[in-house]
XYZ file of C-alpha atoms in Angstrom:
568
model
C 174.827 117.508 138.583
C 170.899 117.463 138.776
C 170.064 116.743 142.616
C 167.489 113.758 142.690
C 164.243 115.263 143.772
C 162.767 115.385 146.658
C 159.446 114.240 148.362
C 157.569 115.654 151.613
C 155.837 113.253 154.478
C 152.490 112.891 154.569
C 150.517 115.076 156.707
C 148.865 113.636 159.678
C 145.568 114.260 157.889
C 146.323 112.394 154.632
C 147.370 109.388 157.082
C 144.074 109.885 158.566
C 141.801 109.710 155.106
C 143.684 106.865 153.915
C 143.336 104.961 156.975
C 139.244 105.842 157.277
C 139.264 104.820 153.511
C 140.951 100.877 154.278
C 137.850 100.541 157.252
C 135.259 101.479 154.561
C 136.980 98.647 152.182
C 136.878 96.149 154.816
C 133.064 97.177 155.737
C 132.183 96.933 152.087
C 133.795 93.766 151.937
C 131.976 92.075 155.014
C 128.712 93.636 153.549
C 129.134 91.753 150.301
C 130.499 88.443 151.588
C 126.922 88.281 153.909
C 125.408 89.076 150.958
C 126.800 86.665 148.891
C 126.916 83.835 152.016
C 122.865 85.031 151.827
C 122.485 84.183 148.856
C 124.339 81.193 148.426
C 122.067 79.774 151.560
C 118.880 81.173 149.653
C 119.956 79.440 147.093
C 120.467 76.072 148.981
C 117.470 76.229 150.482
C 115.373 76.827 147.475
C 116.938 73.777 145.816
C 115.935 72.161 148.999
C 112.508 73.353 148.948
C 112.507 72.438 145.149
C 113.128 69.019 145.829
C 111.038 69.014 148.703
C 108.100 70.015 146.636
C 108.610 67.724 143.759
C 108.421 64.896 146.227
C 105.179 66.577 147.773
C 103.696 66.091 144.027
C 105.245 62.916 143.371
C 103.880 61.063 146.857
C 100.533 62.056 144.865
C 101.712 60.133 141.865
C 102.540 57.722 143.548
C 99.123 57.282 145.487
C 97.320 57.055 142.415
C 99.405 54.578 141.104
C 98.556 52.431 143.909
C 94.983 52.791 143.182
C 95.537 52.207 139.529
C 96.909 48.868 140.930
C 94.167 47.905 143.079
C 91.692 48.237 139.461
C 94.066 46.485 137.637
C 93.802 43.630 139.909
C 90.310 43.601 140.192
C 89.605 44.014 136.923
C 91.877 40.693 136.029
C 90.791 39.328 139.161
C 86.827 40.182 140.536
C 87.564 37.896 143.605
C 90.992 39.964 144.542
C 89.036 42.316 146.705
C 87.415 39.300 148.614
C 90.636 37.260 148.453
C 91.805 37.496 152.909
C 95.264 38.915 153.197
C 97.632 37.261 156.175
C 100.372 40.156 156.738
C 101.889 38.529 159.256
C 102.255 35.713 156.869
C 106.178 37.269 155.557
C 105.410 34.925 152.841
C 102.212 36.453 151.782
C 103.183 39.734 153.001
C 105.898 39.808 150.435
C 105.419 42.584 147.757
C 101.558 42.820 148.891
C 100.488 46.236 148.687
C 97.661 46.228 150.953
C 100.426 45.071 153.861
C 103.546 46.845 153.330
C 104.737 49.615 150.934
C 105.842 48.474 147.198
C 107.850 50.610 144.751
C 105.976 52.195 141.939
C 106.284 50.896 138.216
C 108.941 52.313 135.874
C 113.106 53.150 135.563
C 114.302 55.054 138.049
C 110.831 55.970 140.144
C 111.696 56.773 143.509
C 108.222 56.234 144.935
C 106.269 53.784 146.861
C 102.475 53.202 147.384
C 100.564 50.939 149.912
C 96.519 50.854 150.401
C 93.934 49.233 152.247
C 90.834 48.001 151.232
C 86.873 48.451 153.092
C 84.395 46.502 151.608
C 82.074 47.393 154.342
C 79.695 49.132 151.717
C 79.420 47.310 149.159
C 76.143 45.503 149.566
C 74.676 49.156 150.081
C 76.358 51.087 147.520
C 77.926 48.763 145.077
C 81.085 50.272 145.726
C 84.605 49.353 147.674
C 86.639 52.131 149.049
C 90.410 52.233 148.144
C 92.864 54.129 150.913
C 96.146 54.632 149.102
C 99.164 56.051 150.327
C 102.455 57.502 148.447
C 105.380 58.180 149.787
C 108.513 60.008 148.180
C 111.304 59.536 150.728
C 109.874 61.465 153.686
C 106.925 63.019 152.138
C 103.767 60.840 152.046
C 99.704 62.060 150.633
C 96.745 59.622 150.962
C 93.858 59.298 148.616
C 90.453 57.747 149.368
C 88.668 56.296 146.403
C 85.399 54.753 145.445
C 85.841 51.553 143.268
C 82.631 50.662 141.662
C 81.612 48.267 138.329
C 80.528 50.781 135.337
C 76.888 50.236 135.726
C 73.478 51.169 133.020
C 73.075 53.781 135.508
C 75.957 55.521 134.813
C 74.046 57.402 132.125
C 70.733 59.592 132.268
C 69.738 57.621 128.780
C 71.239 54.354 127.383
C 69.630 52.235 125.046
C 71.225 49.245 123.246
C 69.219 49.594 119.733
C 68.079 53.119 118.592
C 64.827 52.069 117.301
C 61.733 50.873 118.516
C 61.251 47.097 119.364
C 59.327 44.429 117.258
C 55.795 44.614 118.993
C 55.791 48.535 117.870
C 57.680 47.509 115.112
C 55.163 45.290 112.902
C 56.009 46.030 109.457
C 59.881 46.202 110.117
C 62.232 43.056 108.866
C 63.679 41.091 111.863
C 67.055 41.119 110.853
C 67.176 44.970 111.028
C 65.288 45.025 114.939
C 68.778 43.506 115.745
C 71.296 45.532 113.675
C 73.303 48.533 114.679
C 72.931 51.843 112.309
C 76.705 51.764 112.355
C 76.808 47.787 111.186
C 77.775 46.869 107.443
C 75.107 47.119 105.085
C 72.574 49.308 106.889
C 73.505 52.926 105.893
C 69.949 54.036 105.360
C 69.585 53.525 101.499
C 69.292 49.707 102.257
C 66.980 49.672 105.882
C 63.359 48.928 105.355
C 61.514 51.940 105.061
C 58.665 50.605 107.082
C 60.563 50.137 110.015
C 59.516 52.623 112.978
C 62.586 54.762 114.433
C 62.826 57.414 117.166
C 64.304 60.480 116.940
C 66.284 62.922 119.139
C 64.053 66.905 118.237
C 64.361 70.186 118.758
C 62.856 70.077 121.923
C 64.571 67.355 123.882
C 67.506 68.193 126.486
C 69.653 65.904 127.548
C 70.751 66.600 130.860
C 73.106 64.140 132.151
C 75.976 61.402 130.722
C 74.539 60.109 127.207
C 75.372 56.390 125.917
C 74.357 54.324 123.358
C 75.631 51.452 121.738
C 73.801 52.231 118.252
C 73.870 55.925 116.377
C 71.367 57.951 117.644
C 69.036 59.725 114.831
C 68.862 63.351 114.776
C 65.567 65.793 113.649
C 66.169 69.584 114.627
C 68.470 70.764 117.315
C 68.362 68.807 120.173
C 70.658 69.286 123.121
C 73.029 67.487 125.122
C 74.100 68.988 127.974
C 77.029 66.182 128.945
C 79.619 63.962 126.998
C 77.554 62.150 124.726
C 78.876 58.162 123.771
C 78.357 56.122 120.957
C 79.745 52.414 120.619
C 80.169 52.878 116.593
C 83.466 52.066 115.841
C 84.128 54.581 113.565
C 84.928 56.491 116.380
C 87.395 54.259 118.216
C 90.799 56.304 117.233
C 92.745 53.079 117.803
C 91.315 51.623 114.796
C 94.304 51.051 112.322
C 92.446 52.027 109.166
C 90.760 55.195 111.105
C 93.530 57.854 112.654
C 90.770 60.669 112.316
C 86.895 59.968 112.716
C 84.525 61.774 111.678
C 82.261 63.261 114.777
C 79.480 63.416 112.604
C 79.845 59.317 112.711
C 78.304 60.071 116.615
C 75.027 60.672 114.870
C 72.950 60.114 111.433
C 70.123 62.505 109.873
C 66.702 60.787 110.649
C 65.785 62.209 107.565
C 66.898 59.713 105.003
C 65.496 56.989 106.788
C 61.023 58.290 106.734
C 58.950 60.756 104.883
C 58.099 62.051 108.424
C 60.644 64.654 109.097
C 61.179 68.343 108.837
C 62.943 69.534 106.107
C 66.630 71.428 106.623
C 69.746 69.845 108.015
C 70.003 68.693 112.007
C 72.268 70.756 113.808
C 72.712 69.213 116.973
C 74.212 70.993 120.285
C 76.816 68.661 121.929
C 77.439 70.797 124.914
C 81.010 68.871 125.849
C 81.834 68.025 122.589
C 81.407 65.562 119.652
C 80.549 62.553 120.589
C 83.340 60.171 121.448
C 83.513 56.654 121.583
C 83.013 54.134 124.137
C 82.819 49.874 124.703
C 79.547 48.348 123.923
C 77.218 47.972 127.426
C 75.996 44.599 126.876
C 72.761 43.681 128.723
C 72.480 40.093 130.127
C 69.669 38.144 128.851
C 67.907 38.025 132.495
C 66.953 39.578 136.213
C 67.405 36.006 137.648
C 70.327 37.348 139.586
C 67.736 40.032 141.264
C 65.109 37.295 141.580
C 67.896 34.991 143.183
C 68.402 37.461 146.058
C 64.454 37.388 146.919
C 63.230 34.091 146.937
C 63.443 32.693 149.810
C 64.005 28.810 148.764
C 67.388 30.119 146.637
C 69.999 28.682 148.745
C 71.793 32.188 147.978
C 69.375 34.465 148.861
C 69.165 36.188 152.124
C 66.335 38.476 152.775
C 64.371 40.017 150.126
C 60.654 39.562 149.217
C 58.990 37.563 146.017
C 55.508 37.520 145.204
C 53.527 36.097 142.804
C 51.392 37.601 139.519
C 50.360 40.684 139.770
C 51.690 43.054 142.709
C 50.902 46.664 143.617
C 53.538 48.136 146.285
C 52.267 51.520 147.770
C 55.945 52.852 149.197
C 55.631 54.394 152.358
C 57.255 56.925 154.697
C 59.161 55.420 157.545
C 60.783 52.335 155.330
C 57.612 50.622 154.684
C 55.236 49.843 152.138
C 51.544 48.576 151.471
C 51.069 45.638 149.420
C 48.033 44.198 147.286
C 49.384 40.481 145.815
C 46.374 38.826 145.269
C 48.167 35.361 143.941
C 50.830 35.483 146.341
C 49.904 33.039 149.208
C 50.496 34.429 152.624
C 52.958 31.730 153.606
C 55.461 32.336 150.532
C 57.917 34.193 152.167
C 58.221 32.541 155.298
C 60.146 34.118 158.202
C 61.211 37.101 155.924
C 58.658 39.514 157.312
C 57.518 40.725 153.749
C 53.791 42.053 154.041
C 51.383 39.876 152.542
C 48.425 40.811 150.202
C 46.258 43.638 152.177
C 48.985 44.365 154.421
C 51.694 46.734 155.394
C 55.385 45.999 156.640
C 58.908 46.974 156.644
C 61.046 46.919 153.717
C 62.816 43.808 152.664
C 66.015 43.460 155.017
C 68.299 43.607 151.511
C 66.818 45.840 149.768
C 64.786 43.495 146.951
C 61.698 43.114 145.825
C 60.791 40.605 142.888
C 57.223 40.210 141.384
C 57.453 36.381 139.171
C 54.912 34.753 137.430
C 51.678 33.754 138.931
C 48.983 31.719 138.707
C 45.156 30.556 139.275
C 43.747 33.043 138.419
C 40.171 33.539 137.674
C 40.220 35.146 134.589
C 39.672 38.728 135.243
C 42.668 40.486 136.354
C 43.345 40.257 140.098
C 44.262 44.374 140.147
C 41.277 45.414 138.032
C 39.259 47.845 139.718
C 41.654 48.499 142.712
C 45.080 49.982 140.679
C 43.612 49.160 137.011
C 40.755 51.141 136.012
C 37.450 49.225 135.099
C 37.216 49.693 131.439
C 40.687 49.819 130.844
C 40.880 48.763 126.696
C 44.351 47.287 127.802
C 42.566 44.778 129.996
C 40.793 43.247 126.920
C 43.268 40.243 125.201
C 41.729 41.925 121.870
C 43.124 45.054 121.921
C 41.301 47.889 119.845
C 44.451 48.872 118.490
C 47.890 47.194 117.798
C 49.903 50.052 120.290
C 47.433 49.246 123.196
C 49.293 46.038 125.149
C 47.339 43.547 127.449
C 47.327 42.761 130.785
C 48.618 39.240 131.394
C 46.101 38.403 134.897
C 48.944 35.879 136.013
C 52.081 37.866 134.540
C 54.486 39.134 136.823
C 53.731 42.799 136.727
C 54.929 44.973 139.287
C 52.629 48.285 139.842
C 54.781 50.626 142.150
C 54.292 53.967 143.603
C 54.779 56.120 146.653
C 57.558 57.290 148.674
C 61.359 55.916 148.436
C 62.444 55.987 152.219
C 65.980 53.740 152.039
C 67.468 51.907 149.409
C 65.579 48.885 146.836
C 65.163 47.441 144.129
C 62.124 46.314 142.626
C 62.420 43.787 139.748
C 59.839 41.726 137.870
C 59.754 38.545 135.567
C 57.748 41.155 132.837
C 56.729 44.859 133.182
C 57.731 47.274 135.899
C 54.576 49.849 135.575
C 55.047 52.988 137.459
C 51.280 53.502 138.874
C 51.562 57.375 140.513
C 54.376 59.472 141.143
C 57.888 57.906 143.068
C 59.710 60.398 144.989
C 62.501 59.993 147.491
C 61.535 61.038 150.850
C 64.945 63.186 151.627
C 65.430 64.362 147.745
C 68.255 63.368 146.319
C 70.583 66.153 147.889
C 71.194 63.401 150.860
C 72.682 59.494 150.113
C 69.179 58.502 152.192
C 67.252 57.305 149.779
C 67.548 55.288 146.221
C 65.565 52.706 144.150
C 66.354 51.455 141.079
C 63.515 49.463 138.757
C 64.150 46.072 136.660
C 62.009 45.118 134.086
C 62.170 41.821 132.473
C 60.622 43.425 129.415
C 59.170 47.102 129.990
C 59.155 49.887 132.516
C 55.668 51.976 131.560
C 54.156 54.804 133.375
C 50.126 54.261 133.621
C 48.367 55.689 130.304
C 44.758 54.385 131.336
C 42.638 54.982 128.158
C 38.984 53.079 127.172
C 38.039 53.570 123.442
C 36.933 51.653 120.299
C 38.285 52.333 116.233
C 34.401 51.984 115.601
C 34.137 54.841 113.078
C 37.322 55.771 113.434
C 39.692 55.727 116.833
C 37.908 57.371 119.734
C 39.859 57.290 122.749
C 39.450 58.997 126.420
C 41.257 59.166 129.335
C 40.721 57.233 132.591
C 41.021 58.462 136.003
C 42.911 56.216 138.098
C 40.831 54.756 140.818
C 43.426 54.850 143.703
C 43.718 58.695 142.786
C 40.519 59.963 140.944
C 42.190 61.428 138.675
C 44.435 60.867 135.418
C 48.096 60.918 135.643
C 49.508 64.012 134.887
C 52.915 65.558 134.846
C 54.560 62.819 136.811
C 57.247 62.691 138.828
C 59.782 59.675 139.243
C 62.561 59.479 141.123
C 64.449 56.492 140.229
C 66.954 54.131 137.999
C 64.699 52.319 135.231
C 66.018 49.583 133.457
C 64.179 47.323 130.486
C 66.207 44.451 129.727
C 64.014 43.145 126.745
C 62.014 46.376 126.040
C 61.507 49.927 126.465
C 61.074 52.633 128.698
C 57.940 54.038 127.685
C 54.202 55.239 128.058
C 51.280 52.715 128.519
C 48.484 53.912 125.355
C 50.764 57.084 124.701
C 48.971 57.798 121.458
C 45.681 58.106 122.958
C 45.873 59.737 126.461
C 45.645 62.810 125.372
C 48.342 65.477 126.412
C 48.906 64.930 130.552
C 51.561 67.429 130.806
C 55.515 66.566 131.191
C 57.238 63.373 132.180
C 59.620 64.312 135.104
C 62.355 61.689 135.615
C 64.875 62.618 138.245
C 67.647 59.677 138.037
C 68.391 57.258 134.890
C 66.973 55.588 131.487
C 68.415 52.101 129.997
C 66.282 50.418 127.562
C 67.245 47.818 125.157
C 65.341 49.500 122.257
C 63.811 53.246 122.428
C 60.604 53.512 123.970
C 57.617 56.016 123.302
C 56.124 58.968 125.579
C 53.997 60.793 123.280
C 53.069 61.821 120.156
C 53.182 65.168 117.756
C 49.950 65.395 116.759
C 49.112 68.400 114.326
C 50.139 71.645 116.875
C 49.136 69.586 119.996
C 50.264 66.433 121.570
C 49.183 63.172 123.245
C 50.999 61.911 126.232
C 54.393 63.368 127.929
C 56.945 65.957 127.248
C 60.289 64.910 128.583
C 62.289 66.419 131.321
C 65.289 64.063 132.053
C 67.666 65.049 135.072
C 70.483 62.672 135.690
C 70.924 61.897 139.424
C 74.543 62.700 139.726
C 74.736 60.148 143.035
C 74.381 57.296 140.667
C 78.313 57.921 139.557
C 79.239 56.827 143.188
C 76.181 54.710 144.502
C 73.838 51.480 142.925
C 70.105 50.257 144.256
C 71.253 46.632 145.886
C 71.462 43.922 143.753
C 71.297 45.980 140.481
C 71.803 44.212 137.613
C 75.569 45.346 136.072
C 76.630 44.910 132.256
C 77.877 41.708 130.976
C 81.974 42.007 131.642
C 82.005 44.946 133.475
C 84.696 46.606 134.591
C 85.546 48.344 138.031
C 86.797 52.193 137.728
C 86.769 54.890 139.808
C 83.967 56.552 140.551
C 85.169 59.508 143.023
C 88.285 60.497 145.203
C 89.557 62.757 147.430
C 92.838 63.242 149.243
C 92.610 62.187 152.684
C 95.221 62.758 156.120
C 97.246 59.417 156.190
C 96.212 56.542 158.645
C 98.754 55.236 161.202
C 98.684 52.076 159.425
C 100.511 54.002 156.468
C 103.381 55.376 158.570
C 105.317 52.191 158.808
């Protein structure tokens, strides 16, 4: 029989090894388990973090959703700003959002918004500030935001009509002076040739927001440096029986519409895009609102300054100004400290001047001689030529020039003309200083010119006698608005060529107004150089006229460390 075999003890060595051997398991095991508890609490905490940044974001959603609110509101409601607020009313209180936190709209949002309201600006600027706070469970972000009505002077050139206005317009049919390029019927092979238009050329930059309600007409390669609007419906992309429109329906050829254009197709630069489409910007009919807030027998009014016919104000550094009112008795604006004729005084305490109609006077205009050159061919009520206007002696003309030092506005009951150059006294790199200019009808810049057609027109320049010299390459800081009229250049046919118009601020016209002419290789009156004055997105002359139905939006914001009040 096979003896079973046989096996040897381990050595002490081998015990040794395999017992060195089970302590490098058990380390390897410990090293992996910290690993893995590491990474399990990496893990956790990223999720955490995760979360904790969503809600960072959301409390941001959910501040601008309070502000979204607050426009909403106003914008059904234009009182709900003004409209007192008792908190500790639980009653009012109740699902307020300017006295306790409210959830945001929509399933399943976790977030809540409260704000607060300062009106403390708004006769100033125009605007009311919004503070809005969002919170996310325990993660809140405030916003501050300017709330302001869209205003003309949201744009560095709005006009209502593309085309010039009747008076300029003598051969043109009525019914066209108050139709829309876009409008049925009018597509160029049906306007009346003899009507006058303007065109956008070659040489024109436009340097700032763009808006009209019509089609603007296009010669050459003209530049816009900003969005460009149009109010022609073919652009509206909610428009059931247009899903795609056709950009070029944010401008027509000029072309088809006069013999007096270059051959070859436009090609205009729209520097931020095609132009889109935007709501009409209707004008109201009047300035009586700006007028209300200056005479001093409206039962409204507070503390402006009205004067009668004819009115020259010199502004001045310091906040005041120099005025020559002629018609205006010196007890018309009693106990408002406004500077008669011959005198010079502080600015209005609100901010508004109005020039209305005047009257007695002698005949000869009361301004002739000291702001109007003698001479002038616009001072005769025959006029030697039908683009050379008259001086009304008893209208209410405003002549304005000098140095903005605060905030106005300066309205009259019929033309706004800009006598010398208007510049704010800080620039416009500081909030300091802003005016904005209401015309009944026009807003002109001074083209003095005496001449006869005898033999054929024969036209020269005048110097203007507060200056002793003619008007050239002017500079104008300011917001110019013609209700009824245009923006343009007194005589700009016939002044010969003064240099370049230098407006620093914003154009809105009813119709498109003149500032020179091509003629042959040389040119009578103004180049352009338009600059939109950004501050005019966030800040409005006092008492400036606003759109018919406009609505509030916001015109800046910034995120903001949240107030105590917020914290509840």
């Amino acid at each position: 029989m096979r003896p079973f075999p046989t096996f040897d003890r381990p050595t002490a060595a081998l015990a040794d090894d395999r017992g060195a051997a089970l302590v490098a398991v058990l380390g390897w095991t410990a090293i992996l388990a910290s690993l893995v508890a590491a990474l399990m609490a990496f893990a956790l905490n990223g999720s955490r973090q995760s979360a904790e940044d969503q809600d960072w974001h959301a409390a941001l959603g959910a501040a601008e959703a309070g502000v979204d609110d607050f426009v909403h509101r106003v914008n059904r409601d234009s009182t709900f700003w003004q409209d007192a607020v008792d908190c500790e009313d639980p009653d009012e209180a109740e699902g307020q959002p300017r006295c306790e936190f409210v959830d945001t709209p929509g399933a399943g949002s976790v977030g809540e918004y409260r704000y607060t309201v300062n009106t403390g600006e708004f006769e100033d600027t125009g605007g009311v500030t919004v503070v809005a706070t969002g919170r996310v469970r325990d993660r809140t972000r405030t916003i501050e935001a300017t709330i302001r009505r869209t205003t003309f002077l949201d744009f560095v050139y709005f006009t209502d009509y593309d085309m010039l206005p009747g008076r300029l317009n003598d051969d043109c049919d009525g019914s066209d002076l108050e139709t829309y390029y876009w409008q049925d019927g009018w597509d160029g092979t049906t306007r009346d040739s003899d009507c006058n238009t303007i065109r956008f050329v070659s040489d024109d930059v436009i340097d700032g927001p763009f808006h009209t309600n019509d089609v603007p007409l296009v010669e050459g390669s003209p530049t816009w440096n900003a969005q460009a609007t149009s109010s022609n419906p073919q652009l509206d992309p909610t428009r059931d029986e247009l899903d795609d429109p056709d950009p070029n329906d944010g401008w027509a050829d000029f072309c088809p519409y006069t013999n007096r254009c270059s051959p070859g197709t436009p090609d205009p630069d729209f520097q931020d895009g095609d132009p889109t489409y935007r709501p009409s910007q209707d004008m109201p009919p009047t300035n009586d609102a700006v007028r209300a807030a200056a005479d001093p027998e409206d039962a409204t009014a507070g503390e402006g300054c009205l004067y009668l016919g004819p009115t020259h104000v010199e502004l001045l550094d310091g906040g005041q100004m120099s005025v020559l009112s002629p018609l205006t008795p010196d007890s018309h604006n009693p106990g408002q400290g406004c500077p008669g004729h011959g005198n010079t005084g502080s600015h209005p305490d609100n901010g508004v001047i109005y020039v209305a109609t005047g009257s007695e006077a002698d005949g000869s205009h009361p301004l002739e001689g000291s702001v109007i050159p003698s001479g002038d061919a616009t001072l005769d009520s025959n006029p030697v030529e039908s683009h050379l206007e008259t001086y009304d002696p008893e209208a209410g003309d405003l002549f304005i020039e000098g140095t903005v030092d605060g905030h106005l506005t300066a309205a009259s009951a019929n033309d706004v003309i800009i006598s010398w150059h208007l510049e704010y006294a800080n620039g416009t790199d500081s909030d300091e200083d802003l005016i904005g200019l209401i015309a009944q009808n026009d807003v002109k810049v001074m083209g003095a010119v005496a001449g006869s057609r005898t033999g054929g027109p024969s036209f020269s320049t005048l110097d203007l006698p507060r200056h002793g010299t003619t008007f050239d390459d002017p500079r104008i800081h300011a917001g110019l608005l013609a209700l009824n009229g245009v923006v343009k250049v007194q005589n700009y046919a016939h002044v010969g060529d003064r240099g370049t118009l230098n407006i620093t601020g914003a154009i809105a016209q009813r119709y498109r107004g003149p500032v020179g002419l091509t003629i042959g290789s040389g040119r009578s009156g103004y180049a352009k150089n338009y600059t939109y004055d950004w501050r005019l997105q966030r800040l409005s002359p006092p008492h400036f006229i606003e759109p018919v139905d406009a609505q509030y939006d916001v015109a800046e914001w910034a995120e903001r460390v949240t107030p105590d009040v917020h914290r509840d």
